[in-house]
CSV table of C-alpha atoms and ligand atoms in Angstrom, one decimal:
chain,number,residue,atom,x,y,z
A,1,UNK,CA,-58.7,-143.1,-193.5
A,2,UNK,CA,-59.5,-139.3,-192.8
A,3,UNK,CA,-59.8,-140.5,-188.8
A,4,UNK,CA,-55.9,-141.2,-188.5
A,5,UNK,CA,-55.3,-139.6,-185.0
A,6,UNK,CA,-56.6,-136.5,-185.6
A,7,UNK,CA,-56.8,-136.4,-182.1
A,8,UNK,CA,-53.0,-135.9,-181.5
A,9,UNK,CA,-53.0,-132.8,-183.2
A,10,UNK,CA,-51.5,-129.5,-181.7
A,11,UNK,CA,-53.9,-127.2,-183.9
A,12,UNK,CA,-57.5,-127.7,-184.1
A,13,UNK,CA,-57.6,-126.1,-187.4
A,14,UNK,CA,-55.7,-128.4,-189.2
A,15,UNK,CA,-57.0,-128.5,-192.9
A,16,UNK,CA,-58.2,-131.7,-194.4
A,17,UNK,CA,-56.5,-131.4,-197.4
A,18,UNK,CA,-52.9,-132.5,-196.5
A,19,UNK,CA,-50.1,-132.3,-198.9
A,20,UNK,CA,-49.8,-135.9,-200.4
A,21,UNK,CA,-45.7,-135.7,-200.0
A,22,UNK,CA,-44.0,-133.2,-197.4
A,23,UNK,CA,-40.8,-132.3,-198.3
A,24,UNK,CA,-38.0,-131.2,-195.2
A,25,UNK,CA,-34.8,-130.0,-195.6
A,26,UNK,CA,-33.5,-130.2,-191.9
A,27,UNK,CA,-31.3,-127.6,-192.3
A,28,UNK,CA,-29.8,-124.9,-189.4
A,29,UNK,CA,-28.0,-128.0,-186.7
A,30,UNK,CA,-24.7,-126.0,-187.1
A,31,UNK,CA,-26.1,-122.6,-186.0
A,32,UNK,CA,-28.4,-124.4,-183.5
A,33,UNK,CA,-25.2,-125.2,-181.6
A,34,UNK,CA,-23.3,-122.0,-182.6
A,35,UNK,CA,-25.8,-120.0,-181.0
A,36,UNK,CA,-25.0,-122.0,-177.6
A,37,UNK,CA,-21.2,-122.3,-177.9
A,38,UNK,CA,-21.4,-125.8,-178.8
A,39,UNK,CA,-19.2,-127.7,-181.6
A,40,UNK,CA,-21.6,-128.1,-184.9
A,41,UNK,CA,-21.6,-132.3,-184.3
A,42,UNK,CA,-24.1,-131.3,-180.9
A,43,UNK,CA,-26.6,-129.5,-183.4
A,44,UNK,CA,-26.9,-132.7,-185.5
A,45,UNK,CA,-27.9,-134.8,-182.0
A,46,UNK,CA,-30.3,-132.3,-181.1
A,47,UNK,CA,-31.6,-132.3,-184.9
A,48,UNK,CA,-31.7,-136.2,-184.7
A,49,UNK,CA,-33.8,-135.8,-182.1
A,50,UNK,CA,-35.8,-133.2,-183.4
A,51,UNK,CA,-36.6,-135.5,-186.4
A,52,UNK,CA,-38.3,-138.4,-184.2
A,53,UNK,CA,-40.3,-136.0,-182.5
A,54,UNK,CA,-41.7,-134.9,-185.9
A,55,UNK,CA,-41.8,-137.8,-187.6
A,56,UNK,CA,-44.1,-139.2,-185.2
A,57,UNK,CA,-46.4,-136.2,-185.3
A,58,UNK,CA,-46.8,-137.0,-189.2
A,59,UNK,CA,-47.8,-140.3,-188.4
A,60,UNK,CA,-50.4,-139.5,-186.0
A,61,UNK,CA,-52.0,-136.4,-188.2
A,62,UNK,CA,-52.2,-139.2,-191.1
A,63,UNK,CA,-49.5,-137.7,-193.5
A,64,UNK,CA,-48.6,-140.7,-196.2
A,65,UNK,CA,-45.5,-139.6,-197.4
A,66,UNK,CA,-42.6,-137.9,-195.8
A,67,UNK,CA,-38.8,-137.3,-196.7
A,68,UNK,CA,-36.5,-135.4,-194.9
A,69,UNK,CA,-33.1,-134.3,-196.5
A,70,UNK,CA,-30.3,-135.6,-194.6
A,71,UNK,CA,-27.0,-135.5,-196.0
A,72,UNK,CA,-26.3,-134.1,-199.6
A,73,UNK,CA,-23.5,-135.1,-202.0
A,74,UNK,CA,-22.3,-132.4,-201.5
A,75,UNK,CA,-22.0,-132.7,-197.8
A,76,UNK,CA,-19.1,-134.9,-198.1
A,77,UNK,CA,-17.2,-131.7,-198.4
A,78,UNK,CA,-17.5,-131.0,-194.1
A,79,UNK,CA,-15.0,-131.4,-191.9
A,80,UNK,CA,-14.2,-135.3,-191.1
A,81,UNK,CA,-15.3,-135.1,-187.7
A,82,UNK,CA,-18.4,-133.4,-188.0
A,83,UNK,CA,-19.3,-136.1,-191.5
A,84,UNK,CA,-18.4,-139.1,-188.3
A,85,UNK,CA,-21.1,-137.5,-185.9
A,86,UNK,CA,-23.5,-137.6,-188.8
A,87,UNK,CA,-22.7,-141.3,-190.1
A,88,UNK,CA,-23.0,-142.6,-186.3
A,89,UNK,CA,-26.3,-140.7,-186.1
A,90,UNK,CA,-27.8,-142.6,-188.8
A,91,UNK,CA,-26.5,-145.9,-187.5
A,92,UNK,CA,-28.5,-145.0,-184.7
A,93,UNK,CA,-31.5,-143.5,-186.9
A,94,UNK,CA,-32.2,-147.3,-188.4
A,95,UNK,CA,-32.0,-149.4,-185.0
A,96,UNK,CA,-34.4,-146.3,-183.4
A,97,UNK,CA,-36.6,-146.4,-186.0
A,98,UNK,CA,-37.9,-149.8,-185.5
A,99,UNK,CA,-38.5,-148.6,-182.1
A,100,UNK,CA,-40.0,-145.6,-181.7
A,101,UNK,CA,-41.9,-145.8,-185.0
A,102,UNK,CA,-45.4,-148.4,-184.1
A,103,UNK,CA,-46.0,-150.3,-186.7
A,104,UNK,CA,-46.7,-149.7,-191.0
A,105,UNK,CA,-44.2,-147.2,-191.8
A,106,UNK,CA,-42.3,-147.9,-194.8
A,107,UNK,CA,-38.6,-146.8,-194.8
A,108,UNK,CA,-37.1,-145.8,-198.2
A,109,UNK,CA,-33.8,-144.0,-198.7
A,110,UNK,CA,-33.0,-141.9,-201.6
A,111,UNK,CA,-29.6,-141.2,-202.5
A,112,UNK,CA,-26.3,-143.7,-203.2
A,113,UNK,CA,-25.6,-146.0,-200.6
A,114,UNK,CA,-22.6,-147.4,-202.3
A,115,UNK,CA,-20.4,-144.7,-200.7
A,116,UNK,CA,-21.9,-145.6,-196.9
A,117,UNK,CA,-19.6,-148.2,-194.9
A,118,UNK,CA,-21.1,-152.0,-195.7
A,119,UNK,CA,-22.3,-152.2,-192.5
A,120,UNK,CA,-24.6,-149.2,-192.8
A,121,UNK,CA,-25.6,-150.2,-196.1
A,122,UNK,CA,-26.7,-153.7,-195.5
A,123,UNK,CA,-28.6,-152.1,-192.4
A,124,UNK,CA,-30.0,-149.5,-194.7
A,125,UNK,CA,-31.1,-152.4,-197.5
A,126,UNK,CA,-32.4,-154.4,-194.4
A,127,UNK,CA,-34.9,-151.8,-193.1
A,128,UNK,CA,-36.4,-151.3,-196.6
A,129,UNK,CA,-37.1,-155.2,-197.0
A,130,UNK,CA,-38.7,-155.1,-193.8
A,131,UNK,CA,-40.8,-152.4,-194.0
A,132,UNK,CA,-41.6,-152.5,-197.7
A,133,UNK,CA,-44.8,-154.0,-196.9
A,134,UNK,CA,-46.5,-151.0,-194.8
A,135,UNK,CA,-48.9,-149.0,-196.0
A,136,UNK,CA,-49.8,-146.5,-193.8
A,137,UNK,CA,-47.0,-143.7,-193.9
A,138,UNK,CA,-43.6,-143.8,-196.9
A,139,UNK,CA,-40.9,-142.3,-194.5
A,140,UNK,CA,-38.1,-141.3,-196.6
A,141,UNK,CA,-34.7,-140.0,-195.4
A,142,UNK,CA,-32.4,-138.6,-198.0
A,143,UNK,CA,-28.7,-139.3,-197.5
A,144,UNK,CA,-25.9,-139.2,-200.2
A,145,UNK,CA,-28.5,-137.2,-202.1
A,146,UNK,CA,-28.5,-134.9,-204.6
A,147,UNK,CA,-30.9,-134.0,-207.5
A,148,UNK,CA,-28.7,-133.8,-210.6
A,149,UNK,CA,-27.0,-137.1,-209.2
A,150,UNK,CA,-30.5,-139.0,-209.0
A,151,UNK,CA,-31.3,-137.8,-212.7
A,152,UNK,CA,-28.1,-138.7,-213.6
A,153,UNK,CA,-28.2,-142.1,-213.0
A,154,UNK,CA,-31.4,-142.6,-214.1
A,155,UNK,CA,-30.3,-141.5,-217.4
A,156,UNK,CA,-27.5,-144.3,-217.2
A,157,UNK,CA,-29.6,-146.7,-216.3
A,158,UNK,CA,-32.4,-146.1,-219.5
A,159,UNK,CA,-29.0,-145.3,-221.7
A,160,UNK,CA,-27.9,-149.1,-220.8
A,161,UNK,CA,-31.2,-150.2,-222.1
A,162,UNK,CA,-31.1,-148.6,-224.5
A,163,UNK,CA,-28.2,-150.1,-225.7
A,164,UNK,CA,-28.9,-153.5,-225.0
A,165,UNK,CA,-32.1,-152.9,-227.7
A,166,UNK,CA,-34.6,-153.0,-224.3
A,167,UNK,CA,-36.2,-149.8,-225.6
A,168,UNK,CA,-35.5,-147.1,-228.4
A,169,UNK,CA,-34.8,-143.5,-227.1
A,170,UNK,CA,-38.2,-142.3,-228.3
A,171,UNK,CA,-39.7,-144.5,-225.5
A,172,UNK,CA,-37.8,-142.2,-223.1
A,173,UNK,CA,-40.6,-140.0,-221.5
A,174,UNK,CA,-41.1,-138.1,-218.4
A,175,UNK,CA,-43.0,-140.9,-217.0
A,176,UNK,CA,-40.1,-143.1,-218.0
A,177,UNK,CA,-37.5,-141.1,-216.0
A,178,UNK,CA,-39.6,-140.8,-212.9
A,179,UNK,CA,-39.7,-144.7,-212.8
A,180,UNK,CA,-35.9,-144.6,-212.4
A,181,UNK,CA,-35.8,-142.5,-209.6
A,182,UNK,CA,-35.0,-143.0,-206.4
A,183,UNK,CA,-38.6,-142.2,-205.2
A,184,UNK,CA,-40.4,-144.3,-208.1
A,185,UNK,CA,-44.0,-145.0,-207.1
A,186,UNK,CA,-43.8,-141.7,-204.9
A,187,UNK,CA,-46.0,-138.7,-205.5
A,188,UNK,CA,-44.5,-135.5,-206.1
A,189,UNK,CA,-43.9,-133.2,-203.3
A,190,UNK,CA,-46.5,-130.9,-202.9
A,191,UNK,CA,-44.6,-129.2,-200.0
A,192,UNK,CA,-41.5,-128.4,-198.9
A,193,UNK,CA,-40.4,-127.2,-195.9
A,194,UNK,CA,-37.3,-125.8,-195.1
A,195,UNK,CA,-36.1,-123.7,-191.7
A,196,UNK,CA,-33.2,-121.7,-191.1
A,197,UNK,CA,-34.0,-118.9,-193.0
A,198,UNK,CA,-32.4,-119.7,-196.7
A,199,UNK,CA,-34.1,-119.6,-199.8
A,200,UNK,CA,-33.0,-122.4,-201.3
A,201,UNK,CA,-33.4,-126.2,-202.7
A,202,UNK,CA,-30.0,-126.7,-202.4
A,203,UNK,CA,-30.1,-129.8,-204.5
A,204,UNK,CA,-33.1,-131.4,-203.1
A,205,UNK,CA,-35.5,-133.6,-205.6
A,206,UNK,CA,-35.2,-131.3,-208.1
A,207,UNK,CA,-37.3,-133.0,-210.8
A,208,UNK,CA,-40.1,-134.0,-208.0
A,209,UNK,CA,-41.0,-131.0,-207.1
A,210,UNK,CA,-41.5,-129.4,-210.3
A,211,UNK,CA,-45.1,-127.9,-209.2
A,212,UNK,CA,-43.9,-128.1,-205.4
A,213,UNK,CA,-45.2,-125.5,-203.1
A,214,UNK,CA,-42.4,-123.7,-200.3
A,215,UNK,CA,-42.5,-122.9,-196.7
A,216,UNK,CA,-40.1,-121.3,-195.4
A,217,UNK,CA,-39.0,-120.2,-191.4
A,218,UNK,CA,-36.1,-118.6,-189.9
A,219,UNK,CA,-36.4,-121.5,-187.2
A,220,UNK,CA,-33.5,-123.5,-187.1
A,221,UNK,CA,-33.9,-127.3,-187.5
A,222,UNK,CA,-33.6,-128.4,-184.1
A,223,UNK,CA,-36.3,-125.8,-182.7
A,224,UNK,CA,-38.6,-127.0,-185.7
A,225,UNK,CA,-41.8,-127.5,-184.0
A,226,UNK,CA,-45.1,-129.6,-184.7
A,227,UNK,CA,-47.0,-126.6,-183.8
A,228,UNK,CA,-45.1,-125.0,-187.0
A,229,UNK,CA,-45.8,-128.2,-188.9
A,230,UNK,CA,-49.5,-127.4,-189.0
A,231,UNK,CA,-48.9,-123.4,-189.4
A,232,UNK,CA,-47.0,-125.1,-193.0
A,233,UNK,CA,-50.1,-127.0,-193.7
A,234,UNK,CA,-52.6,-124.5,-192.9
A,235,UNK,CA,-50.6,-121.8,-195.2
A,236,UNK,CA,-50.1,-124.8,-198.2
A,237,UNK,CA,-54.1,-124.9,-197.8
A,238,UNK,CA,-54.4,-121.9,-198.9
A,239,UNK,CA,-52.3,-121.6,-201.8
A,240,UNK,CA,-54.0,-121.8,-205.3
A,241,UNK,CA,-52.3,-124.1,-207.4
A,242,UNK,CA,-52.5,-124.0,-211.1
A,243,UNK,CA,-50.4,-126.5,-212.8
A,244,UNK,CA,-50.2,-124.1,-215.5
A,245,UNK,CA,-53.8,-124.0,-216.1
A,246,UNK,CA,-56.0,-120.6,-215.2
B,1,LIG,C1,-28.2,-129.4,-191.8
B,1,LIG,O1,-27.7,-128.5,-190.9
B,1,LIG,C2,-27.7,-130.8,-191.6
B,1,LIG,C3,-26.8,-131.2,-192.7
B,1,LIG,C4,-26.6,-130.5,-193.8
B,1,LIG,C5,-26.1,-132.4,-192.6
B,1,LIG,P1,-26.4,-127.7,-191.2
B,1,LIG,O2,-25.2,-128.5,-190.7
B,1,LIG,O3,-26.3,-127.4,-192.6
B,1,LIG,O4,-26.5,-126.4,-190.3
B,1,LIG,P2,-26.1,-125.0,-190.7
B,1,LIG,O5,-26.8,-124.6,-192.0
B,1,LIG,O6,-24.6,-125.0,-190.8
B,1,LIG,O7,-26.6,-124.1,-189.6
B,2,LIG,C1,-29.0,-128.9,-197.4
B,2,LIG,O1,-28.4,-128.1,-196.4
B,2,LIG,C2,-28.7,-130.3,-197.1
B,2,LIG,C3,-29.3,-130.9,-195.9
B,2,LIG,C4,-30.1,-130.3,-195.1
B,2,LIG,C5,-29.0,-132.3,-195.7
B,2,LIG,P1,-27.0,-127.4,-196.6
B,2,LIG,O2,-26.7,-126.7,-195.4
B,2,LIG,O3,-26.0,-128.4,-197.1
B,2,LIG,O4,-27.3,-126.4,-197.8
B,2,LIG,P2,-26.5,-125.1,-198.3
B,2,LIG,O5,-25.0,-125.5,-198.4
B,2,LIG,O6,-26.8,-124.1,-197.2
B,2,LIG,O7,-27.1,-124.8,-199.6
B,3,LIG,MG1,-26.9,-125.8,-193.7
């Protein structure tokens, strides 16, 4: 397993103890284009882009699981024209990813499709049936996500079965909740990653990364490189994590 194209590497000193789940929030497209006197929808193509490149550089250093923060609920607030960009990018996001992906990567998305057109939704349900029987990478892409949304309805959905006599509330345990979220059967994130220079979560998997270790960079999403994917790695091998213990 260790031997997953090592070779395609950038850095030679990549560590062998990868993070388990990488966390990215994709963040900085709209200053990406400001910078260049370009309308904000431009920096969300070149961060599209950006996203293959480093997806497939995951896959061939051997990470397992990967999900990238694309649109928040709270997103929904942007101007219409810039939301259209973004809902036509992901259109173009599930047919590519059949392509440019080789084979056994799962494809999960967290977040609430209902509020995607049925066209994108069925394509979205579509992708996970096919590919829910890969093994070798979990590529998740966050869209209509938010945190205190996912907890929510988890809590909905164990309150409704608790209702119907399925369980009692005492059987309501941290374990429990974790199987109702969107990323159930997922490991924590061990690392997140987020450019663009803020300091922030802003929302994202709130209750998964709980112990989650941070990188951050002042590099803006679309300039996001592989070379500073392993920097990331390299610094998470050297943290000491404690779990609470000594
Ligand atoms: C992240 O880039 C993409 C989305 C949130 C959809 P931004 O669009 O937030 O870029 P900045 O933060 O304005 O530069
Ligand atoms: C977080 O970025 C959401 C995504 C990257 C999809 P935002 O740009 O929406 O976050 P804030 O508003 O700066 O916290
Ligand atoms: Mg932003």
């Amino acid at each position: 397993m260790a031997l997953f194209g090592k070779k395609e590497t950038i850095s030679n000193a990549l560590p062998e103890n990868l993070p388990k789940h990488v966390g990215f929030i994709m963040d900085g497209n709209g200053r990406w284009a400001k910078k260049r006197g370009l309308p904000r929808p431009f920096g969300h193509k070149e961060g599209a882009k950006n996203f293959k490149k480093i997806v497939r550089y995951c896959k061939d250093i051997g990470l397992q699981n990967i999900s990238f923060y694309a649109f928040s609920t709270e997103n929904w607030q942007r101007p219409d024209d810039e939301i259209h960009t973004i809902m036509d990018l992901f259109r173009e996001y599930i047919v590519d990813v059949r392509n440019f992906l080789s084979e056994n990567t799962r494809m999960i998305f967290l977040g609430d499709k209902s509020a995607f057109d049925e066209d994108l939704q069925e394509k979205m349900i579509k992708l996970e049936e096919d590919t829910a029987h890969y093994t070798e990478m979990t590529l998740m892409m966050a869209v209509n996500y938010g945190g205190r949304d996912e907890i929510a309805h988890a809590a909905r959905i164990l309150a409704k079965k608790a209702v119907n006599g399925e369980i009692h509330p005492e059987d309501i345990t941290e374990q429990s909740i974790s199987n109702e979220l969107y990323t159930k059967g997922i490991p924590d994130v061990d690392l997140v990653i987020r450019p663009s220079g803020e300091l922030r979560l802003s929302n994202y998997l709130i209750w998964q990364c709980a112990y989650a270790e941070y990188y951050f960079t002042d590099i803006l999403w679309p300039d996001f490189s592989p070379a500073e994917l392993d920097k990331a790695l390299i610094d998470f091998d050297n943290r000491h994590r404690r779990f609470g213990g000594v």
